[in-house]
XYZ file of C-alpha atoms in Angstrom:
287
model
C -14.829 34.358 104.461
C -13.921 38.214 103.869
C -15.375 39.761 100.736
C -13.298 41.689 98.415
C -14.438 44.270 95.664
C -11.955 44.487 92.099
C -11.983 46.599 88.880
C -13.376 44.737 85.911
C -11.107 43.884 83.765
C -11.705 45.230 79.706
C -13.604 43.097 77.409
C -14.546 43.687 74.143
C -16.988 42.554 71.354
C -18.563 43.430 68.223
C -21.104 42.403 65.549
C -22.216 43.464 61.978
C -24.808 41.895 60.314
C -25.140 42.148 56.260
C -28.695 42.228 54.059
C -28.389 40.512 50.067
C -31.387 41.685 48.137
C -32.192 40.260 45.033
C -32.987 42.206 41.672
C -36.191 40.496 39.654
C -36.273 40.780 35.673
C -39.433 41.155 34.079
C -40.025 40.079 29.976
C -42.542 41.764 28.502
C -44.193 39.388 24.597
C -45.585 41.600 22.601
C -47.454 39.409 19.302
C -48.516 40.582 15.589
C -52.002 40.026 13.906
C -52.188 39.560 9.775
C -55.025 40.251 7.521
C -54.888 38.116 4.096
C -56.303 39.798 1.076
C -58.396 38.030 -1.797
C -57.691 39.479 -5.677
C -61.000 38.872 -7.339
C -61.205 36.934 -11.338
C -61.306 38.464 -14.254
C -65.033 37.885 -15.874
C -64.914 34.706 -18.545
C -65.205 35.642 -22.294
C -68.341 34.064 -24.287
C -67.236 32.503 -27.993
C -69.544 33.121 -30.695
C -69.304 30.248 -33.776
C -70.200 31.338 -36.773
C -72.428 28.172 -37.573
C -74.306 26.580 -34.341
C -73.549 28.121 -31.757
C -73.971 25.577 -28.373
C -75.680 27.404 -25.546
C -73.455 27.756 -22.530
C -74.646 25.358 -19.726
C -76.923 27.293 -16.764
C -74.937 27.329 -13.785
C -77.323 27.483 -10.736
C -76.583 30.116 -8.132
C -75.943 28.219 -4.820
C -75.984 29.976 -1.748
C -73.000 29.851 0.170
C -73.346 27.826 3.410
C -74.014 29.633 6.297
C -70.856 30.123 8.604
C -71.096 28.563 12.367
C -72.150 30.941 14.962
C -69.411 31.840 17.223
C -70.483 31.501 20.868
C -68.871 34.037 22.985
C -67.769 32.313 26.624
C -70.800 34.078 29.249
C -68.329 36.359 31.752
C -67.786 35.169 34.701
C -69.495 36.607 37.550
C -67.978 39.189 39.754
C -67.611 37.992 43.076
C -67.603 41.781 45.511
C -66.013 41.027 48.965
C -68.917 42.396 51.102
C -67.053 41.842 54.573
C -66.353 45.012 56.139
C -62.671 46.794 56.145
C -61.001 45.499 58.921
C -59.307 48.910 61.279
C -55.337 48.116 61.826
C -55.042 47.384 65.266
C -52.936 50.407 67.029
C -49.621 50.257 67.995
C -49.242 51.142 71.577
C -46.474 54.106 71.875
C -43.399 53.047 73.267
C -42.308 55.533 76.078
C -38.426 56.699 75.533
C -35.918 55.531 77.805
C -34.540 58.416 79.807
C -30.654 59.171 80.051
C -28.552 56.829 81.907
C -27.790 59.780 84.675
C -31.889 60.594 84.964
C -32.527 56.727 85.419
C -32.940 55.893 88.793
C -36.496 57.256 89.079
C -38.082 55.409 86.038
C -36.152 52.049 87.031
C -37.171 52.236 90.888
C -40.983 53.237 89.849
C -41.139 49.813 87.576
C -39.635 47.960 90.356
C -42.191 49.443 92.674
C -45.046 47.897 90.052
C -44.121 44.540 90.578
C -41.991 43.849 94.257
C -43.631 44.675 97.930
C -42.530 47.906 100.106
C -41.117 45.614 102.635
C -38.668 44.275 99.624
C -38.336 47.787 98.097
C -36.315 48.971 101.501
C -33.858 46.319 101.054
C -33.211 48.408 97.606
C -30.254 50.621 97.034
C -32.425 52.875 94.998
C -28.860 55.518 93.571
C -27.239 54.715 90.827
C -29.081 51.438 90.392
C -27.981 49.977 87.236
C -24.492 51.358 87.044
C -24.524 49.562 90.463
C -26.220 46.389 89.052
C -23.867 46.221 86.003
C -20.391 46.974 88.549
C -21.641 44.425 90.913
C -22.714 40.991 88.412
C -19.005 41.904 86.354
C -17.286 41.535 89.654
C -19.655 38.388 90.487
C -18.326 37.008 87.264
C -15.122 37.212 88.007
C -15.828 35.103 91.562
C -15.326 38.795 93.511
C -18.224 40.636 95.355
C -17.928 44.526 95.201
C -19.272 45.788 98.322
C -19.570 49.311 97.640
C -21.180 48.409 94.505
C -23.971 46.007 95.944
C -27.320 46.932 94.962
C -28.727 45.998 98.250
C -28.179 47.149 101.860
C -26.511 45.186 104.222
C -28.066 42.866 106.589
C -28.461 44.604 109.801
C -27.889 41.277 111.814
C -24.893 39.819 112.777
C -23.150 36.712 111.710
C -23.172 34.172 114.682
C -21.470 31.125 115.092
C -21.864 28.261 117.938
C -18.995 27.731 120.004
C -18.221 24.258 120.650
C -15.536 21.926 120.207
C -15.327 23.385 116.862
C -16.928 26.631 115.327
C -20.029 26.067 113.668
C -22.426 28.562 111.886
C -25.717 29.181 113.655
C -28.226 28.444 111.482
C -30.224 31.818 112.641
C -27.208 33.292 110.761
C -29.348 32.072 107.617
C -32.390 33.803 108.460
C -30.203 37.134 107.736
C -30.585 36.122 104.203
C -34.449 35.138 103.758
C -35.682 38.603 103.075
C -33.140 39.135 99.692
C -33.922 35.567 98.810
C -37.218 36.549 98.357
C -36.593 39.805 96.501
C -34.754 37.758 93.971
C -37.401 35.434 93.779
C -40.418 37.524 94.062
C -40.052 37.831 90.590
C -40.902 35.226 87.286
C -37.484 34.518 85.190
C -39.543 36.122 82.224
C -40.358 39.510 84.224
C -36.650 39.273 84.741
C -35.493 39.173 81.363
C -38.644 41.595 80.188
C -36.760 44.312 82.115
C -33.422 43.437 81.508
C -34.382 43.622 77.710
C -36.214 46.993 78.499
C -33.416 48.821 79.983
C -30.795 46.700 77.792
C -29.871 49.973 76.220
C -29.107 52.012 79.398
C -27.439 48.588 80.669
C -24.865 48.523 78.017
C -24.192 51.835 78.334
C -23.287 51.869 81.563
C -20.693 49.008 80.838
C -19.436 51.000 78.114
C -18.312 53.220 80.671
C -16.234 50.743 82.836
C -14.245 50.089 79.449
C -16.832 47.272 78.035
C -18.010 47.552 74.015
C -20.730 46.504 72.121
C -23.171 43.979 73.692
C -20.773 42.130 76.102
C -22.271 42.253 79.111
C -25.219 39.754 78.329
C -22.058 37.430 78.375
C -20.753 38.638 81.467
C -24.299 38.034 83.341
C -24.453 34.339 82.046
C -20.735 34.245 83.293
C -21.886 35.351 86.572
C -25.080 33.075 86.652
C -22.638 29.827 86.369
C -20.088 31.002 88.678
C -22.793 30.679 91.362
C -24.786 27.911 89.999
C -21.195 25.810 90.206
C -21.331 26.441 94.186
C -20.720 22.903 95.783
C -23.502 22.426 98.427
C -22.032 21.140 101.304
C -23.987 18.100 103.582
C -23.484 18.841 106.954
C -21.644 21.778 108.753
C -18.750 23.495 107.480
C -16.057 24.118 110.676
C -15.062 27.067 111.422
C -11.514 28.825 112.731
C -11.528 32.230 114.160
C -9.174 34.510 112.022
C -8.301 37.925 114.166
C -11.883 39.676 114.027
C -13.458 37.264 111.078
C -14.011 33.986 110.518
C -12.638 31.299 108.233
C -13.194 27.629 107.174
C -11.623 25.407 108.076
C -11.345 23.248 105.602
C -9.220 24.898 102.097
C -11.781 23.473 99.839
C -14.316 26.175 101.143
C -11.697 28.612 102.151
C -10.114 28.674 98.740
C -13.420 28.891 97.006
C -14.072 32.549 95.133
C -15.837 35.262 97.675
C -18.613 35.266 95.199
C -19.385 31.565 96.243
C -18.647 31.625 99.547
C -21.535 34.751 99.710
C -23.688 31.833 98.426
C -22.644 29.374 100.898
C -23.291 32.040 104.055
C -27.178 32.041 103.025
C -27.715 28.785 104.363
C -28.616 25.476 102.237
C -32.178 26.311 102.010
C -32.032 29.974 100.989
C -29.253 28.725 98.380
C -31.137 26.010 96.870
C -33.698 28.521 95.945
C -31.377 30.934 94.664
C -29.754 28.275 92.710
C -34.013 27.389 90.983
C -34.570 31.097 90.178
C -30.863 31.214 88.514
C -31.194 28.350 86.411
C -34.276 29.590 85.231
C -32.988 33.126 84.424
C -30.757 31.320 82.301
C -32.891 28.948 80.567
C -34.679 32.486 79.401
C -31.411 33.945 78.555
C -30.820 30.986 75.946
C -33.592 31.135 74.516
């Protein structure tokens, strides 16, 4: 049951993403009017005979007919929108995030917003996301980096009942309750609303442990189902005394990664919630 702290090992990632716009062609018909033009007759010549001469039939003079009237269509009425002009909402300013080295103070006073003082002081409050981002690659991996952890140190000891066998005292798991409830004090979607918020500084600070790009959203899912694949055990673990630390007894917890065996030292109650709040981290993560 000792805890060990590693060196992340180098990862690296990339993405491009590539916009197609389309070009639209417009025809433009342009048409052509005639005018046809009427030559009038020459005027008919009268014939004279020199005998009789026949008088030329009267023609009367009819009026032409009248042409049809042409009916213009009545316009149609102008409809005038008469609701008022609507004032674009505004768009609230987005405050920018500070540098990496000048985050601690922003990061702990959002923290402060939403958790209780009494969870606060079980806060690491230096270096808190280069020690959050050092801390969840190592979990990953199945390591836990001590000098990395983000929170203090229980100030209780472990204690163990001495019997026929070794046995963990169960108010070993009380040690645990109060950074239970820091990690659950908050929803899975205030979670991932900061974790989105300070994405920037987050990946930056895993740039400098030799990650690129966006890896370490990866890496925290990696994390979340090293822990989540924890086997609960169903009764008490036995325990063998190992110079100045204890051990399982059994190699099946023994030979389980430190980062699960952490998990297992909590206590079955304290993990099962861990377990809830980390399943629904990652059902937001998913999505």
């Amino acid at each position: 049951m000792s805890e060990h702290s590693s060196e992340p090992e180098v990862q690296k990632g990339s993405s491009n993403n590539n916009l197609i716009f389309a070009v639209v062609v417009l025809i433009l018909v342009a048409g052509v009017a005639a005018f046809i033009l009427l030559k009038p007759e020459d005027k008919p010549v009268q014939v004279v005979e020199d005998i009789v001469a026949e008088e030329a039939p009267v023609v009367e003079y009819q009026e032409p007919e009248p042409e049809p009237e042409v009916t213009e269509p009545e316009p149609e009425p102008v409809v005038v929108d008469t609701a008022p002009e609507r004032t674009p909402e505004p768009v609230p300013e987005v405050e920018p995030l500070p540098t990496l080295n000048e985050s601690d103070e922003v990061v702990v006073a959002r923290m402060d917003e939403l958790l209780s003082d009494q969870v606060m002081s079980l806060m690491v409050t230096d270096d808190l996301i280069r020690r959050g981002v050092v801390y969840v690659d190592n979990i990953a991996k199945g390591k836990v980096a001590l000098s990395h952890a983000p929170v203090e140190r229980p100030k209780e000891s472990f204690k163990v009942i001495e019997g026929d066998i070794l046995t963990i005292d169960p108010n070993s798991y009380e040690r645990y309750t109060p950074y239970v409830k820091l990690f659950t004090s908050l929803s899975a979607a205030q979670v991932i609303r900061m974790y989105d918020e300070y994405k920037p500084l987050i990946n930056e600070a895993y740039a400098e442990i030799g990650y690129e790009g966006d890896a370490f959203t990866g890496t925290l899912e990696e994390a979340i189902d090293v822990l989540l694949d924890t086997p609960e055990p169903k009764g008490d673990m036995p325990l063998v005394r190992n110079s100045v630390t204890y051990q399982y007894a059994y190699s099946e917890w023994e030979n389980l990664p430190d980062a699960q065996k952490q998990l297992l030292r909590m206590g079955p109650e304290n993990m099962e919630k861990v377990k809830a709040a980390l399943r629904n981290i990652k059902a937001e993560l998913e999505q």
